[in-house]
PDB file of C-alpha atoms in Angstrom:
ATOM      1  CA  MET A   1      22.260   1.230 -25.429  1.00  0.00           C
ATOM      2  CA  ALA A   2      22.166   2.446 -21.825  1.00  0.00           C
ATOM      3  CA  LYS A   3      20.347   0.480 -19.145  1.00  0.00           C
ATOM      4  CA  LYS A   4      17.308   2.074 -17.584  1.00  0.00           C
ATOM      5  CA  ALA A   5      18.101   3.504 -14.160  1.00  0.00           C
ATOM      6  CA  LYS A   6      16.287   1.463 -11.535  1.00  0.00           C
ATOM      7  CA  SER A   7      14.301   3.586  -9.106  1.00  0.00           C
ATOM      8  CA  ALA A   8      13.451   2.469  -5.589  1.00  0.00           C
ATOM      9  CA  ASP A   9      11.632  -0.790  -6.454  1.00  0.00           C
ATOM     10  CA  ASN A  10       9.775   0.999  -9.302  1.00  0.00           C
ATOM     11  CA  VAL A  11       7.103   2.382  -6.941  1.00  0.00           C
ATOM     12  CA  LEU A  12       3.857   2.969  -8.847  1.00  0.00           C
ATOM     13  CA  ALA A  13       1.611   4.129  -5.999  1.00  0.00           C
ATOM     14  CA  GLN A  14       1.929   4.909  -2.295  1.00  0.00           C
ATOM     15  CA  ASN A  15      -0.594   5.289   0.494  1.00  0.00           C
ATOM     16  CA  LYS A  16       0.902   8.193   2.443  1.00  0.00           C
ATOM     17  CA  LYS A  17      -2.249   8.630   4.507  1.00  0.00           C
ATOM     18  CA  ALA A  18      -1.890   5.109   5.925  1.00  0.00           C
ATOM     19  CA  ARG A  19       1.280   5.982   7.866  1.00  0.00           C
ATOM     20  CA  HIS A  20      -0.506   9.075   9.206  1.00  0.00           C
ATOM     21  CA  ASP A  21      -3.681   7.270  10.287  1.00  0.00           C
ATOM     22  CA  TYR A  22      -2.189   3.961  11.467  1.00  0.00           C
ATOM     23  CA  ILE A  23       0.708   2.507  13.418  1.00  0.00           C
ATOM     24  CA  ILE A  24       2.255  -0.114  11.109  1.00  0.00           C
ATOM     25  CA  LEU A  25       3.109  -3.222  13.148  1.00  0.00           C
ATOM     26  CA  GLU A  26       4.278  -5.591  10.369  1.00  0.00           C
ATOM     27  CA  THR A  27       4.556  -5.601   6.585  1.00  0.00           C
ATOM     28  CA  TYR A  28       4.115  -8.382   4.010  1.00  0.00           C
ATOM     29  CA  GLU A  29       4.867  -8.464   0.293  1.00  0.00           C
ATOM     30  CA  ALA A  30       2.042  -9.911  -1.778  1.00  0.00           C
ATOM     31  CA  GLY A  31       1.398 -10.470  -5.458  1.00  0.00           C
ATOM     32  CA  ILE A  32      -1.847  -9.163  -6.969  1.00  0.00           C
ATOM     33  CA  VAL A  33      -4.073 -11.116  -9.369  1.00  0.00           C
ATOM     34  CA  LEU A  34      -4.849  -8.642 -12.195  1.00  0.00           C
ATOM     35  CA  THR A  35      -6.365  -8.838 -15.669  1.00  0.00           C
ATOM     36  CA  GLY A  36      -4.441  -7.723 -18.772  1.00  0.00           C
ATOM     37  CA  THR A  37      -5.937  -4.236 -18.953  1.00  0.00           C
ATOM     38  CA  GLU A  38      -5.556  -3.736 -15.182  1.00  0.00           C
ATOM     39  CA  ILE A  39      -1.809  -4.418 -15.232  1.00  0.00           C
ATOM     40  CA  LYS A  40      -1.422  -1.927 -18.079  1.00  0.00           C
ATOM     41  CA  SER A  41      -3.215   0.738 -16.023  1.00  0.00           C
ATOM     42  CA  VAL A  42      -1.110  -0.120 -12.962  1.00  0.00           C
ATOM     43  CA  ARG A  43       2.091   0.206 -15.009  1.00  0.00           C
ATOM     44  CA  ASN A  44       0.886   3.676 -16.036  1.00  0.00           C
ATOM     45  CA  GLY A  45       0.485   4.519 -12.332  1.00  0.00           C
ATOM     46  CA  ARG A  46      -3.310   4.795 -12.506  1.00  0.00           C
ATOM     47  CA  ILE A  47      -4.022   3.131  -9.153  1.00  0.00           C
ATOM     48  CA  ASN A  48      -5.379   4.699  -5.965  1.00  0.00           C
ATOM     49  CA  LEU A  49      -4.708   2.973  -2.614  1.00  0.00           C
ATOM     50  CA  LYS A  50      -6.160   5.709  -0.395  1.00  0.00           C
ATOM     51  CA  ASP A  51      -9.334   4.014   0.878  1.00  0.00           C
ATOM     52  CA  GLY A  52      -8.183   0.439   0.334  1.00  0.00           C
ATOM     53  CA  PHE A  53      -7.969  -2.400   2.828  1.00  0.00           C
ATOM     54  CA  ALA A  54      -7.489  -6.163   2.783  1.00  0.00           C
ATOM     55  CA  ARG A  55      -9.602  -8.899   4.311  1.00  0.00           C
ATOM     56  CA  VAL A  56      -9.000 -12.620   4.930  1.00  0.00           C
ATOM     57  CA  ARG A  57     -11.925 -14.719   3.650  1.00  0.00           C
ATOM     58  CA  ASN A  58     -12.062 -18.499   3.208  1.00  0.00           C
ATOM     59  CA  GLY A  59      -8.303 -18.886   3.580  1.00  0.00           C
ATOM     60  CA  GLU A  60      -7.588 -16.219   0.927  1.00  0.00           C
ATOM     61  CA  VAL A  61      -6.625 -12.555   1.227  1.00  0.00           C
ATOM     62  CA  TRP A  62      -8.688 -10.085  -0.814  1.00  0.00           C
ATOM     63  CA  LEU A  63      -7.819  -6.462  -1.582  1.00  0.00           C
ATOM     64  CA  GLU A  64     -10.924  -4.298  -1.430  1.00  0.00           C
ATOM     65  CA  ASN A  65     -11.839  -0.720  -2.323  1.00  0.00           C
ATOM     66  CA  VAL A  66      -8.672  -0.049  -4.362  1.00  0.00           C
ATOM     67  CA  HIS A  67      -9.396   1.904  -7.540  1.00  0.00           C
ATOM     68  CA  ILE A  68      -7.561   0.946 -10.749  1.00  0.00           C
ATOM     69  CA  SER A  69      -8.662   3.262 -13.564  1.00  0.00           C
ATOM     70  CA  PRO A  70      -9.852   1.588 -16.781  1.00  0.00           C
ATOM     71  CA  TYR A  71      -7.189   1.326 -19.491  1.00  0.00           C
ATOM     72  CA  GLU A  72      -7.878   3.831 -22.299  1.00  0.00           C
ATOM     73  CA  GLN A  73      -7.363   1.315 -25.126  1.00  0.00           C
ATOM     74  CA  GLY A  74      -9.027  -1.520 -23.203  1.00  0.00           C
ATOM     75  CA  ASN A  75     -12.602  -1.159 -24.581  1.00  0.00           C
ATOM     76  CA  GLN A  76     -14.642  -4.336 -23.819  1.00  0.00           C
ATOM     77  CA  PHE A  77     -11.830  -5.976 -21.812  1.00  0.00           C
ATOM     78  CA  ASN A  78     -11.943  -3.373 -19.021  1.00  0.00           C
ATOM     79  CA  VAL A  79     -13.356  -4.591 -15.705  1.00  0.00           C
ATOM     80  CA  ASP A  80     -14.948  -2.810 -12.742  1.00  0.00           C
ATOM     81  CA  PRO A  81     -12.365  -0.335 -11.308  1.00  0.00           C
ATOM     82  CA  LEU A  82     -13.342  -1.131  -7.695  1.00  0.00           C
ATOM     83  CA  ARG A  83     -13.603  -4.930  -7.935  1.00  0.00           C
ATOM     84  CA  ASN A  84     -12.050  -7.101  -5.215  1.00  0.00           C
ATOM     85  CA  ARG A  85      -8.642  -8.496  -6.166  1.00  0.00           C
ATOM     86  CA  LYS A  86      -7.011 -11.615  -4.768  1.00  0.00           C
ATOM     87  CA  LEU A  87      -3.609 -11.261  -3.096  1.00  0.00           C
ATOM     88  CA  LEU A  88      -1.022 -14.000  -3.427  1.00  0.00           C
ATOM     89  CA  LEU A  89       0.597 -14.978  -0.134  1.00  0.00           C
ATOM     90  CA  ARG A  90       1.956 -18.167   1.399  1.00  0.00           C
ATOM     91  CA  LYS A  91      -0.394 -20.230   3.558  1.00  0.00           C
ATOM     92  CA  LYS A  92       1.722 -19.581   6.629  1.00  0.00           C
ATOM     93  CA  GLU A  93       1.553 -15.801   6.054  1.00  0.00           C
ATOM     94  CA  ILE A  94      -2.225 -15.946   5.559  1.00  0.00           C
ATOM     95  CA  GLY A  95      -2.498 -17.786   8.891  1.00  0.00           C
ATOM     96  CA  LYS A  96      -0.459 -15.058  10.613  1.00  0.00           C
ATOM     97  CA  LEU A  97      -2.630 -12.348   9.038  1.00  0.00           C
ATOM     98  CA  LEU A  98      -5.808 -14.131  10.099  1.00  0.00           C
ATOM     99  CA  GLY A  99      -4.532 -14.367  13.673  1.00  0.00           C
ATOM    100  CA  ALA A 100      -3.443 -10.725  13.689  1.00  0.00           C
ATOM    101  CA  THR A 101      -6.762  -9.371  12.416  1.00  0.00           C
ATOM    102  CA  GLN A 102      -8.734 -11.223  15.120  1.00  0.00           C
ATOM    103  CA  GLY A 103      -7.544  -8.561  17.589  1.00  0.00           C
ATOM    104  CA  SER A 104      -9.672  -5.451  17.923  1.00  0.00           C
ATOM    105  CA  GLY A 105      -8.552  -2.354  16.046  1.00  0.00           C
ATOM    106  CA  ILE A 106      -6.172  -4.283  13.786  1.00  0.00           C
ATOM    107  CA  THR A 107      -6.608  -3.974  10.021  1.00  0.00           C
ATOM    108  CA  LEU A 108      -4.715  -4.788   6.824  1.00  0.00           C
ATOM    109  CA  VAL A 109      -3.764  -1.668   4.859  1.00  0.00           C
ATOM    110  CA  PRO A 110      -2.091  -1.446   1.415  1.00  0.00           C
ATOM    111  CA  LEU A 111       1.011   0.742   1.738  1.00  0.00           C
ATOM    112  CA  ARG A 112       2.686   0.644  -1.674  1.00  0.00           C
ATOM    113  CA  VAL A 113       2.367  -0.920  -5.134  1.00  0.00           C
ATOM    114  CA  TYR A 114       5.552  -1.508  -7.112  1.00  0.00           C
ATOM    115  CA  LEU A 115       7.002  -3.610  -9.913  1.00  0.00           C
ATOM    116  CA  LYS A 116       9.446  -6.383  -9.071  1.00  0.00           C
ATOM    117  CA  HIS A 117      10.870  -8.474 -11.924  1.00  0.00           C
ATOM    118  CA  GLY A 118       7.944  -7.372 -14.105  1.00  0.00           C
ATOM    119  CA  PHE A 119       5.253  -8.385 -11.602  1.00  0.00           C
ATOM    120  CA  ALA A 120       3.034  -6.000  -9.634  1.00  0.00           C
ATOM    121  CA  LYS A 121       3.617  -6.406  -5.899  1.00  0.00           C
ATOM    122  CA  LEU A 122       1.764  -4.880  -2.959  1.00  0.00           C
ATOM    123  CA  LEU A 123       3.289  -4.016   0.405  1.00  0.00           C
ATOM    124  CA  LEU A 124       0.579  -4.920   2.913  1.00  0.00           C
ATOM    125  CA  GLY A 125       0.754  -3.517   6.434  1.00  0.00           C
ATOM    126  CA  VAL A 126      -0.760  -4.944   9.606  1.00  0.00           C
ATOM    127  CA  ALA A 127      -1.925  -1.717  11.213  1.00  0.00           C
ATOM    128  CA  LYS A 128      -3.508  -0.393  14.381  1.00  0.00           C
ATOM    129  CA  GLY A 129      -5.524   2.832  14.189  1.00  0.00           C
ATOM    130  CA  LYS A 130      -4.052   5.974  15.740  1.00  0.00           C
ATOM    131  CA  HIS A 131      -6.011   8.318  17.967  1.00  0.00           C
ATOM    132  CA  THR A 132      -6.017  12.039  17.148  1.00  0.00           C
ATOM    133  CA  TYR A 133      -3.574  12.785  19.964  1.00  0.00           C
ATOM    134  CA  ASP A 134      -1.160  10.192  18.490  1.00  0.00           C
ATOM    135  CA  LYS A 135      -1.384  11.972  15.118  1.00  0.00           C
ATOM    136  CA  ARG A 136      -0.628  15.342  16.743  1.00  0.00           C
ATOM    137  CA  GLU A 137       2.349  13.818  18.569  1.00  0.00           C
ATOM    138  CA  THR A 138       3.719  12.413  15.301  1.00  0.00           C
ATOM    139  CA  LEU A 139       3.401  15.804  13.580  1.00  0.00           C
ATOM    140  CA  LYS A 140       5.068  17.559  16.532  1.00  0.00           C
ATOM    141  CA  ARG A 141       7.974  15.083  16.538  1.00  0.00           C
ATOM    142  CA  ARG A 142       8.431  15.488  12.763  1.00  0.00           C
ATOM    143  CA  ASP A 143       8.518  19.295  13.111  1.00  0.00           C
ATOM    144  CA  GLN A 144      11.082  19.030  15.928  1.00  0.00           C
ATOM    145  CA  ASP A 145      13.293  16.733  13.849  1.00  0.00           C
ATOM    146  CA  ARG A 146      13.055  19.088  10.874  1.00  0.00           C
ATOM    147  CA  GLU A 147      14.002  22.076  13.073  1.00  0.00           C
ATOM    148  CA  LEU A 148      16.937  20.135  14.547  1.00  0.00           C
ATOM    149  CA  GLN A 149      18.179  19.255  11.046  1.00  0.00           C
ATOM    150  CA  ARG A 150      17.916  22.914  10.021  1.00  0.00           C
ATOM    151  CA  VAL A 151      19.934  24.045  13.066  1.00  0.00           C
ATOM    152  CA  MET A 152      22.595  21.351  12.482  1.00  0.00           C
ATOM    153  CA  LYS A 153      22.899  22.333   8.823  1.00  0.00           C
ATOM    154  CA  ASN A 154      23.411  26.038   9.664  1.00  0.00           C
ATOM    155  CA  HIS A 155      26.030  25.369  12.352  1.00  0.00           C
ATOM    156  CA  GLY A 156      27.888  22.683  10.448  1.00  0.00           C
TER     157      GLY A 156
END
């Protein structure tokens, strides 16, 4: 029997808009506290990180506004799709996050959800909001890089 080919960390969901709207200063890997039906939905890739954010409250980090669709066969065991979920981090990391979010314009943004050794993990980014001119600059630089790659490919 052949082994299953391992993809890049078994990525289940990505927040592509976060890298467009924010400058990512630091990233942290955190575990997520999920119920049985939630983990089954996450494994099926039925999670939306688009409007999500994290907040430090009472020495704990909570993931808010992330939608995990109810599991089809879950019936009475399904929970609210938008409920707040606790993130598992070390005390030292939580202290760093608390200090980082005290600054103005700094927020905690979920970047990616993936499976690691059978557990759902979240890549959490410490982010600073971009202005519209920063976004335009990023798009312009990406287009220039793409054009340069095209020219190099044709001449090479």
